[in-house]
PDB file of C-alpha atoms and ligand atoms in Angstrom:
ATOM      1  CA  MET A   1     -36.234 -18.340 -32.287  1.00  0.00           C
ATOM      2  CA  LYS A   2     -36.723 -19.569 -35.886  1.00  0.00           C
ATOM      3  CA  CYS A   3     -34.342 -21.069 -38.416  1.00  0.00           C
ATOM      4  CA  HIS A   4     -33.679 -18.553 -41.037  1.00  0.00           C
ATOM      5  CA  VAL A   5     -33.215 -21.292 -43.690  1.00  0.00           C
ATOM      6  CA  CYS A   6     -36.302 -23.514 -43.233  1.00  0.00           C
ATOM      7  CA  GLY A   7     -38.370 -21.715 -40.689  1.00  0.00           C
ATOM      8  CA  GLY A   8     -38.007 -24.642 -38.170  1.00  0.00           C
ATOM      9  CA  GLU A   9     -37.770 -24.348 -34.412  1.00  0.00           C
ATOM     10  CA  MET A  10     -34.196 -23.692 -32.960  1.00  0.00           C
ATOM     11  CA  ARG A  11     -33.263 -25.404 -29.843  1.00  0.00           C
ATOM     12  CA  ALA A  12     -30.342 -25.112 -27.566  1.00  0.00           C
ATOM     13  CA  VAL A  13     -27.923 -28.105 -27.807  1.00  0.00           C
ATOM     14  CA  VAL A  14     -24.423 -28.876 -26.596  1.00  0.00           C
ATOM     15  CA  THR A  15     -22.193 -30.188 -29.447  1.00  0.00           C
ATOM     16  CA  ASP A  16     -18.719 -30.357 -30.828  1.00  0.00           C
ATOM     17  CA  LEU A  17     -17.990 -28.280 -33.852  1.00  0.00           C
ATOM     18  CA  PRO A  18     -14.900 -27.954 -36.144  1.00  0.00           C
ATOM     19  CA  PHE A  19     -13.711 -24.476 -37.061  1.00  0.00           C
ATOM     20  CA  LYS A  20     -11.326 -23.866 -39.984  1.00  0.00           C
ATOM     21  CA  LEU A  21      -8.915 -21.403 -38.558  1.00  0.00           C
ATOM     22  CA  SER A  22      -6.472 -21.067 -41.569  1.00  0.00           C
ATOM     23  CA  GLN A  23      -5.574 -23.098 -44.551  1.00  0.00           C
ATOM     24  CA  LYS A  24      -3.942 -25.783 -42.462  1.00  0.00           C
ATOM     25  CA  THR A  25      -5.301 -25.299 -38.947  1.00  0.00           C
ATOM     26  CA  ILE A  26      -8.521 -26.826 -37.764  1.00  0.00           C
ATOM     27  CA  VAL A  27      -9.911 -26.288 -34.331  1.00  0.00           C
ATOM     28  CA  ILE A  28     -12.461 -28.617 -32.753  1.00  0.00           C
ATOM     29  CA  LEU A  29     -14.473 -27.106 -30.045  1.00  0.00           C
ATOM     30  CA  LYS A  30     -15.949 -29.631 -27.605  1.00  0.00           C
ATOM     31  CA  ALA A  31     -19.128 -29.054 -25.483  1.00  0.00           C
ATOM     32  CA  LEU A  32     -20.005 -25.908 -27.371  1.00  0.00           C
ATOM     33  CA  PRO A  33     -23.517 -24.463 -26.634  1.00  0.00           C
ATOM     34  CA  VAL A  34     -25.273 -23.674 -29.887  1.00  0.00           C
ATOM     35  CA  MET A  35     -28.747 -23.061 -31.232  1.00  0.00           C
ATOM     36  CA  GLN A  36     -29.668 -25.786 -33.659  1.00  0.00           C
ATOM     37  CA  CYS A  37     -32.542 -26.315 -36.027  1.00  0.00           C
ATOM     38  CA  LYS A  38     -34.776 -29.307 -35.445  1.00  0.00           C
ATOM     39  CA  LYS A  39     -35.466 -29.632 -39.176  1.00  0.00           C
ATOM     40  CA  CYS A  40     -32.241 -29.018 -40.969  1.00  0.00           C
ATOM     41  CA  THR A  41     -28.495 -28.738 -40.252  1.00  0.00           C
ATOM     42  CA  GLU A  42     -28.474 -25.110 -39.656  1.00  0.00           C
ATOM     43  CA  TYR A  43     -27.134 -23.691 -36.408  1.00  0.00           C
ATOM     44  CA  LEU A  44     -26.045 -20.594 -34.974  1.00  0.00           C
ATOM     45  CA  LEU A  45     -23.959 -19.117 -31.982  1.00  0.00           C
ATOM     46  CA  GLU A  46     -25.170 -16.683 -29.607  1.00  0.00           C
ATOM     47  CA  ASP A  47     -23.051 -13.474 -29.504  1.00  0.00           C
ATOM     48  CA  ARG A  48     -21.703 -14.133 -26.069  1.00  0.00           C
ATOM     49  CA  VAL A  49     -20.596 -17.573 -27.141  1.00  0.00           C
ATOM     50  CA  MET A  50     -19.109 -16.236 -30.324  1.00  0.00           C
ATOM     51  CA  ASP A  51     -17.111 -13.744 -28.447  1.00  0.00           C
ATOM     52  CA  ARG A  52     -15.680 -16.396 -26.278  1.00  0.00           C
ATOM     53  CA  VAL A  53     -14.972 -18.697 -29.375  1.00  0.00           C
ATOM     54  CA  GLU A  54     -13.097 -15.808 -31.030  1.00  0.00           C
ATOM     55  CA  ALA A  55     -11.112 -15.215 -27.808  1.00  0.00           C
ATOM     56  CA  MET A  56     -10.170 -18.921 -27.761  1.00  0.00           C
ATOM     57  CA  MET A  57      -9.229 -18.917 -31.392  1.00  0.00           C
ATOM     58  CA  ASN A  58      -6.804 -16.229 -30.843  1.00  0.00           C
ATOM     59  CA  LYS A  59      -4.806 -18.270 -28.433  1.00  0.00           C
ATOM     60  CA  VAL A  60      -4.608 -21.175 -30.757  1.00  0.00           C
ATOM     61  CA  ASP A  61      -1.068 -22.004 -32.025  1.00  0.00           C
ATOM     62  CA  GLN A  62      -1.322 -21.213 -35.715  1.00  0.00           C
ATOM     63  CA  GLY A  63       1.430 -23.814 -36.551  1.00  0.00           C
ATOM     64  CA  ALA A  64      -0.724 -26.657 -35.207  1.00  0.00           C
ATOM     65  CA  GLU A  65      -2.718 -28.757 -37.749  1.00  0.00           C
ATOM     66  CA  LEU A  66      -5.453 -29.838 -35.335  1.00  0.00           C
ATOM     67  CA  GLU A  67      -6.353 -28.425 -31.986  1.00  0.00           C
ATOM     68  CA  ILE A  68      -9.053 -29.683 -29.763  1.00  0.00           C
ATOM     69  CA  LEU A  69     -10.379 -27.317 -27.168  1.00  0.00           C
ATOM     70  CA  ARG A  70     -13.028 -27.669 -24.579  1.00  0.00           C
ATOM     71  CA  TYR A  71     -15.555 -24.840 -24.318  1.00  0.00           C
ATOM     72  CA  ALA A  72     -15.909 -24.010 -20.641  1.00  0.00           C
ATOM     73  CA  ALA A  73     -18.854 -21.808 -19.934  1.00  0.00           C
TER      74      ALA A  73
HETATM   75 ZN1   ZN B 101     -33.758 -25.101 -40.510  1.00  0.00          ZN
END
């Protein structure tokens, strides 16, 4: 898989990523498997990971300012 920004090689890594859920709610997902470019900061989520992330986001309390979740495969 190639990076669509710079054409660099994408590799699978496990990282922590923040997601802005709403104007005031930020969710940090820990230990998330992503494909990351070796040359630039571009990354992408595989479809099955994205589906699970969305399911987790739907359960987050919208009143919270910061939620930290662990992505469990
Ligand atoms: Zn790149």
